[in-house]
Every structure is written in structure tokens, then in C-alpha cells.
Amino acid sequence: MDLIELIWPAMEPLTSQELKLQDARHKQDIAKINIARWAVDTDAALEEARRLDDAESDRRKTADSKASIYLAAVTALTPVLASLLPSIWSDKSTISFSVCSLAIFFLATLYLFRAGIWAFETLRVSTSSRVDATDLASLWSAATPKPELVKKLLIAVRYNHAGANRKVSCIKMTHAFLLRAFLAFILLLIVQVAWTPAGQLIALVIATVRCFN
């Protein structure tokens, strides 16, 4: 991880070639699901298909739940951060103190803003596939419904995979920016508390060195 990535994390977009490969892999997986012999040990296949469908659904729900929590954290941290702004321009503030504090405050605000944007991106409604009531009715009109149900469930899982991955990536970015906002907030508090004592200590050290010289 380089310094720029450490200060400002970014999610690299897929190239056109990677998108083509992803689409080709998706079509290949769907084709494999369609030609597989699901009539062999159908009950075991159906159980695994349901487990995979539940796991994919849980991934989306977990990401949405975390995004809601992170949004609440952003909402709670914003007024606390804003309450520190008046002290930056207080009468006893020096120019160097004000510039340093304002820079950290601005960076923390940017982190909070980006965390909120990524959280909203996670919660954004996206299309998903599932086996609905009408699908079940159609399947059970056939002679062998269970193998077809396995196929439908696995196709739904495969279609939902990209959306779930996108949600997970967005929540990771939310976490990264919120963590940096919290660290910037802590740093701003440290600067607020320690700036004057640190300045006095440095002045004392300089005066002591001059006395010995």
C-alpha cells in the first residue's frame, strides 16, 4: 500500500477487458448449471443450492446492516467534529495552530463525507434474482420439479453474486474512510489539547540549550 492509498483509499474500476472476462465467465457458469445432471442425488443438490442461496442473501443483508450502522456513526460524529471548529479560530490560537487544526478538520470532514457516500452506495437498491411463487408453481407443474428447482436456485445465486460482491466492496470502502475519519478526529483532539503544552516544552528546551551554549 503506497502513501496515497494510505491517505485516500480508492476502489479501482474494472477495465473493459476485465468486464468482458467477467461477462464471459458469468455466461460459462450459467451454461454449466443448465447442463449439469441435477437428477443425480437431487436432495443433496437441493440442500446445497438452498444453503448457497441463503449465504448469498446473508452477504447482502450483512452489508446493508453494516452500512446502516456506519451511516449512524457518520451522523453522530459530524456534530461532534463541527463543535471543534470554533476553538480553531479562538483568540488564543496561533496561526500555525489554526492552519494545522483546520487542515486536519478539513481532512476529517472529507473522510466522513466519503464514508457516507459509500454507505449510501451500499444501500442503493440493486436488482436481484430469486425463485418466486410463480416460479415454484411452474416448476411443480413439470414431471421432475426438484432438479429444475436446483437449477433455478443456482442460477439465481450466480446472478446475485456480482451484486453481493459490489455491496461488500462498498462497505469495505465505507469502513476504510470511517476509520480514517475517526483517526483524524482523534488527531485533531490531540492537537487541541497538546499544542500549547508542546509549544511551551519546545520553547523551554530551546531556552535551556541556549543557556548551556
mmCIF file of C-alpha atoms in Angstrom:
data_model
loop_
_atom_site.group_PDB
_atom_site.id
_atom_site.type_symbol
_atom_site.label_atom_id
_atom_site.label_comp_id
_atom_site.label_asym_id
_atom_site.label_seq_id
_atom_site.Cartn_x
_atom_site.Cartn_y
_atom_site.Cartn_z
ATOM 1 C CA MET A 1 0.000 0.000 0.000
ATOM 2 C CA ASP A 2 1.537 3.341 -1.098
ATOM 3 C CA LEU A 3 1.225 6.642 0.742
ATOM 4 C CA ILE A 4 -1.561 7.979 -1.486
ATOM 5 C CA GLU A 5 -3.606 4.812 -0.979
ATOM 6 C CA LEU A 6 -2.987 5.055 2.762
ATOM 7 C CA ILE A 7 -4.213 8.660 2.907
ATOM 8 C CA TRP A 8 -7.036 8.348 0.374
ATOM 9 C CA PRO A 9 -8.184 4.781 -0.404
ATOM 10 C CA ALA A 10 -9.756 4.145 -3.780
ATOM 11 C CA MET A 11 -11.513 1.237 -5.437
ATOM 12 C CA GLU A 12 -10.041 0.513 -8.833
ATOM 13 C CA PRO A 13 -12.732 0.195 -11.529
ATOM 14 C CA LEU A 14 -12.681 -2.837 -13.779
ATOM 15 C CA THR A 15 -11.170 -2.358 -17.206
ATOM 16 C CA SER A 16 -13.165 -3.129 -20.349
ATOM 17 C CA GLN A 17 -11.160 -6.325 -20.778
ATOM 18 C CA GLU A 18 -11.895 -7.399 -17.206
ATOM 19 C CA LEU A 19 -15.590 -6.646 -17.719
ATOM 20 C CA LYS A 20 -15.624 -8.804 -20.838
ATOM 21 C CA LEU A 21 -13.910 -11.650 -18.987
ATOM 22 C CA GLN A 22 -16.372 -11.291 -16.119
ATOM 23 C CA ASP A 23 -19.324 -11.447 -18.505
ATOM 24 C CA ALA A 24 -17.873 -14.463 -20.315
ATOM 25 C CA ARG A 25 -17.268 -16.250 -17.001
ATOM 26 C CA HIS A 26 -20.840 -15.499 -15.945
ATOM 27 C CA LYS A 27 -22.261 -16.982 -19.151
ATOM 28 C CA GLN A 28 -19.993 -20.004 -18.808
ATOM 29 C CA ASP A 29 -21.168 -20.629 -15.240
ATOM 30 C CA ILE A 30 -24.834 -20.360 -16.260
ATOM 31 C CA ALA A 31 -24.226 -22.826 -19.083
ATOM 32 C CA LYS A 32 -22.586 -25.279 -16.671
ATOM 33 C CA ILE A 33 -25.563 -25.022 -14.320
ATOM 34 C CA ASN A 34 -28.002 -25.660 -17.175
ATOM 35 C CA ILE A 35 -26.250 -28.789 -18.478
ATOM 36 C CA ALA A 36 -25.447 -30.353 -15.093
ATOM 37 C CA ARG A 37 -27.248 -33.600 -14.166
ATOM 38 C CA TRP A 38 -29.252 -32.420 -11.167
ATOM 39 C CA ALA A 39 -31.405 -35.543 -11.244
ATOM 40 C CA VAL A 40 -28.494 -37.398 -9.611
ATOM 41 C CA ASP A 41 -28.748 -37.137 -5.800
ATOM 42 C CA THR A 42 -31.280 -34.333 -6.147
ATOM 43 C CA ASP A 43 -31.964 -33.917 -2.422
ATOM 44 C CA ALA A 44 -28.303 -33.245 -1.616
ATOM 45 C CA ALA A 45 -28.022 -30.829 -4.533
ATOM 46 C CA LEU A 46 -31.199 -29.038 -3.439
ATOM 47 C CA GLU A 47 -29.914 -28.686 0.115
ATOM 48 C CA GLU A 48 -26.623 -27.212 -1.092
ATOM 49 C CA ALA A 49 -28.411 -24.887 -3.512
ATOM 50 C CA ARG A 50 -30.588 -23.559 -0.695
ATOM 51 C CA ARG A 51 -27.526 -23.124 1.512
ATOM 52 C CA LEU A 52 -25.745 -21.136 -1.194
ATOM 53 C CA ASP A 53 -28.839 -19.017 -1.795
ATOM 54 C CA ASP A 54 -29.150 -18.276 1.927
ATOM 55 C CA ALA A 55 -25.435 -17.457 2.168
ATOM 56 C CA GLU A 56 -25.645 -15.010 -0.738
ATOM 57 C CA SER A 57 -28.716 -13.390 0.796
ATOM 58 C CA ASP A 58 -26.915 -13.107 4.149
ATOM 59 C CA ARG A 59 -23.969 -11.373 2.468
ATOM 60 C CA ARG A 60 -26.276 -8.688 1.086
ATOM 61 C CA LYS A 61 -28.161 -8.294 4.364
ATOM 62 C CA THR A 62 -24.925 -8.071 6.376
ATOM 63 C CA ALA A 63 -23.544 -5.387 4.064
ATOM 64 C CA ASP A 64 -26.787 -3.392 4.289
ATOM 65 C CA SER A 65 -26.840 -3.735 8.076
ATOM 66 C CA LYS A 66 -23.240 -2.526 8.384
ATOM 67 C CA ALA A 67 -23.969 0.374 6.041
ATOM 68 C CA SER A 68 -26.863 1.474 8.262
ATOM 69 C CA ILE A 69 -24.622 1.314 11.341
ATOM 70 C CA TYR A 70 -21.865 3.274 9.599
ATOM 71 C CA LEU A 71 -24.364 5.926 8.485
ATOM 72 C CA ALA A 72 -25.480 6.303 12.096
ATOM 73 C CA ALA A 73 -21.823 6.678 13.121
ATOM 74 C CA VAL A 74 -21.283 9.364 10.464
ATOM 75 C CA THR A 75 -24.389 11.198 11.662
ATOM 76 C CA ALA A 76 -23.219 11.040 15.284
ATOM 77 C CA LEU A 77 -19.635 12.080 14.561
ATOM 78 C CA THR A 78 -20.462 15.052 12.318
ATOM 79 C CA PRO A 79 -21.821 17.433 15.027
ATOM 80 C CA VAL A 80 -19.019 16.439 17.400
ATOM 81 C CA LEU A 81 -16.470 17.318 14.752
ATOM 82 C CA ALA A 82 -18.267 20.571 13.946
ATOM 83 C CA SER A 83 -18.207 21.570 17.627
ATOM 84 C CA LEU A 84 -14.401 21.728 17.460
ATOM 85 C CA LEU A 85 -14.392 24.321 14.678
ATOM 86 C CA PRO A 86 -14.907 27.433 16.882
ATOM 87 C CA SER A 87 -11.881 26.579 19.024
ATOM 88 C CA ILE A 88 -9.681 26.552 15.925
ATOM 89 C CA TRP A 89 -10.237 30.306 15.499
ATOM 90 C CA SER A 90 -10.279 31.224 19.195
ATOM 91 C CA ASP A 91 -8.497 34.374 20.323
ATOM 92 C CA LYS A 92 -5.603 32.481 21.857
ATOM 93 C CA SER A 93 -4.955 30.465 18.734
ATOM 94 C CA THR A 94 -1.746 30.997 16.822
ATOM 95 C CA ILE A 95 -1.599 30.993 13.024
ATOM 96 C CA SER A 96 0.301 27.702 12.940
ATOM 97 C CA PHE A 97 -2.201 26.104 15.328
ATOM 98 C CA SER A 98 -5.145 27.319 13.252
ATOM 99 C CA VAL A 99 -3.646 26.139 9.960
ATOM 100 C CA CYS A 100 -2.744 22.705 11.338
ATOM 101 C CA SER A 101 -6.106 22.220 13.040
ATOM 102 C CA LEU A 102 -8.051 23.436 10.018
ATOM 103 C CA ALA A 103 -6.161 21.067 7.713
ATOM 104 C CA ILE A 104 -6.949 18.087 9.950
ATOM 105 C CA PHE A 105 -10.561 19.233 10.324
ATOM 106 C CA PHE A 106 -10.969 19.541 6.554
ATOM 107 C CA LEU A 107 -9.466 16.080 6.011
ATOM 108 C CA ALA A 108 -11.713 14.514 8.672
ATOM 109 C CA THR A 109 -14.752 16.166 7.064
ATOM 110 C CA LEU A 110 -13.795 14.758 3.659
ATOM 111 C CA TYR A 111 -13.370 11.292 5.168
ATOM 112 C CA LEU A 112 -16.805 11.490 6.795
ATOM 113 C CA PHE A 113 -18.383 12.687 3.560
ATOM 114 C CA ARG A 114 -16.862 9.860 1.529
ATOM 115 C CA ALA A 115 -17.820 7.294 4.177
ATOM 116 C CA GLY A 116 -21.413 8.488 3.939
ATOM 117 C CA ILE A 117 -21.360 8.330 0.127
ATOM 118 C CA TRP A 118 -20.017 4.754 0.153
ATOM 119 C CA ALA A 119 -22.591 3.737 2.766
ATOM 120 C CA PHE A 120 -25.387 5.124 0.587
ATOM 121 C CA GLU A 121 -23.871 3.298 -2.378
ATOM 122 C CA THR A 122 -24.048 0.064 -0.375
ATOM 123 C CA LEU A 123 -27.704 0.631 0.459
ATOM 124 C CA ARG A 124 -28.649 1.602 -3.073
ATOM 125 C CA VAL A 125 -31.375 -0.662 -4.410
ATOM 126 C CA SER A 126 -29.953 -3.132 -6.902
ATOM 127 C CA THR A 127 -31.586 -5.816 -8.969
ATOM 128 C CA SER A 128 -31.514 -9.326 -7.585
ATOM 129 C CA SER A 129 -32.789 -12.683 -8.720
ATOM 130 C CA ARG A 130 -34.818 -15.162 -6.706
ATOM 131 C CA VAL A 131 -37.172 -18.096 -7.076
ATOM 132 C CA ASP A 132 -40.657 -16.636 -6.639
ATOM 133 C CA ALA A 133 -44.071 -18.177 -6.051
ATOM 134 C CA THR A 134 -44.911 -18.215 -9.759
ATOM 135 C CA ASP A 135 -41.610 -19.981 -10.469
ATOM 136 C CA LEU A 136 -42.454 -22.693 -7.943
ATOM 137 C CA ALA A 137 -45.919 -23.099 -9.424
ATOM 138 C CA SER A 138 -44.430 -23.549 -12.888
ATOM 139 C CA LEU A 139 -41.781 -25.974 -11.646
ATOM 140 C CA TRP A 140 -44.268 -28.172 -9.834
ATOM 141 C CA SER A 141 -46.323 -28.430 -12.996
ATOM 142 C CA ALA A 142 -43.452 -30.413 -14.518
ATOM 143 C CA ALA A 143 -42.779 -34.120 -14.017
ATOM 144 C CA THR A 144 -39.463 -33.612 -12.148
ATOM 145 C CA PRO A 145 -39.645 -30.314 -10.244
ATOM 146 C CA LYS A 146 -36.736 -30.801 -7.828
ATOM 147 C CA PRO A 147 -33.893 -30.862 -10.405
ATOM 148 C CA GLU A 148 -35.363 -27.772 -12.044
ATOM 149 C CA LEU A 149 -35.604 -26.062 -8.652
ATOM 150 C CA VAL A 150 -31.916 -26.769 -8.036
ATOM 151 C CA LYS A 151 -31.121 -25.213 -11.396
ATOM 152 C CA LYS A 152 -33.266 -22.131 -10.720
ATOM 153 C CA LEU A 153 -31.752 -21.580 -7.274
ATOM 154 C CA LEU A 154 -28.172 -21.860 -8.517
ATOM 155 C CA ILE A 155 -28.836 -19.548 -11.452
ATOM 156 C CA ALA A 156 -30.306 -17.007 -9.002
ATOM 157 C CA VAL A 157 -27.220 -17.372 -6.786
ATOM 158 C CA ARG A 158 -24.935 -16.788 -9.759
ATOM 159 C CA TYR A 159 -26.881 -13.736 -10.919
ATOM 160 C CA ASN A 160 -26.777 -12.245 -7.397
ATOM 161 C CA HIS A 161 -23.061 -12.885 -6.941
ATOM 162 C CA ALA A 162 -21.876 -9.704 -8.676
ATOM 163 C CA GLY A 163 -24.330 -7.509 -6.763
ATOM 164 C CA ALA A 164 -23.321 -9.006 -3.425
ATOM 165 C CA ASN A 165 -19.642 -8.535 -4.271
ATOM 166 C CA ARG A 166 -20.331 -4.899 -5.130
ATOM 167 C CA LYS A 167 -22.065 -4.342 -1.793
ATOM 168 C CA VAL A 168 -19.175 -5.960 0.094
ATOM 169 C CA SER A 169 -16.644 -3.792 -1.768
ATOM 170 C CA CYS A 170 -18.654 -0.649 -0.994
ATOM 171 C CA ILE A 171 -18.909 -1.483 2.701
ATOM 172 C CA LYS A 172 -15.141 -2.067 2.818
ATOM 173 C CA MET A 173 -14.620 1.410 1.375
ATOM 174 C CA THR A 174 -17.081 2.831 3.922
ATOM 175 C CA HIS A 175 -15.127 1.171 6.716
ATOM 176 C CA ALA A 176 -11.812 2.462 5.357
ATOM 177 C CA PHE A 177 -12.985 6.095 5.177
ATOM 178 C CA LEU A 178 -14.802 5.987 8.510
ATOM 179 C CA LEU A 179 -11.690 4.592 10.200
ATOM 180 C CA ARG A 180 -9.603 7.419 8.761
ATOM 181 C CA ALA A 181 -12.216 9.967 9.836
ATOM 182 C CA PHE A 182 -12.073 8.606 13.376
ATOM 183 C CA LEU A 183 -8.255 8.719 13.406
ATOM 184 C CA ALA A 184 -8.300 12.281 12.052
ATOM 185 C CA PHE A 185 -10.813 13.224 14.750
ATOM 186 C CA ILE A 186 -8.534 11.755 17.443
ATOM 187 C CA LEU A 187 -5.549 13.587 15.949
ATOM 188 C CA LEU A 188 -7.500 16.853 15.997
ATOM 189 C CA LEU A 189 -8.346 16.337 19.674
ATOM 190 C CA ILE A 190 -4.685 15.646 20.444
ATOM 191 C CA VAL A 191 -3.636 18.827 18.634
ATOM 192 C CA GLN A 192 -6.298 20.823 20.507
ATOM 193 C CA VAL A 193 -5.089 19.569 23.876
ATOM 194 C CA ALA A 194 -1.343 19.221 23.356
ATOM 195 C CA TRP A 195 -0.465 22.166 21.105
ATOM 196 C CA THR A 196 0.129 24.763 23.844
ATOM 197 C CA PRO A 197 1.993 22.419 26.253
ATOM 198 C CA ALA A 198 4.099 21.099 23.369
ATOM 199 C CA GLY A 199 4.953 24.641 22.291
ATOM 200 C CA GLN A 200 5.914 25.567 25.839
ATOM 201 C CA LEU A 201 8.058 22.434 26.137
ATOM 202 C CA ILE A 202 9.857 23.174 22.872
ATOM 203 C CA ALA A 203 10.460 26.766 23.954
ATOM 204 C CA LEU A 204 11.834 25.524 27.283
ATOM 205 C CA VAL A 205 14.195 23.082 25.554
ATOM 206 C CA ILE A 206 15.438 25.794 23.197
ATOM 207 C CA ALA A 207 15.985 28.192 26.109
ATOM 208 C CA THR A 208 17.865 25.508 28.053
ATOM 209 C CA VAL A 209 20.125 24.725 25.095
ATOM 210 C CA ARG A 210 20.903 28.402 24.645
ATOM 211 C CA CYS A 211 21.783 28.738 28.324
ATOM 212 C CA PHE A 212 24.328 25.928 28.069
ATOM 213 C CA ASN A 213 25.782 27.425 24.926
#
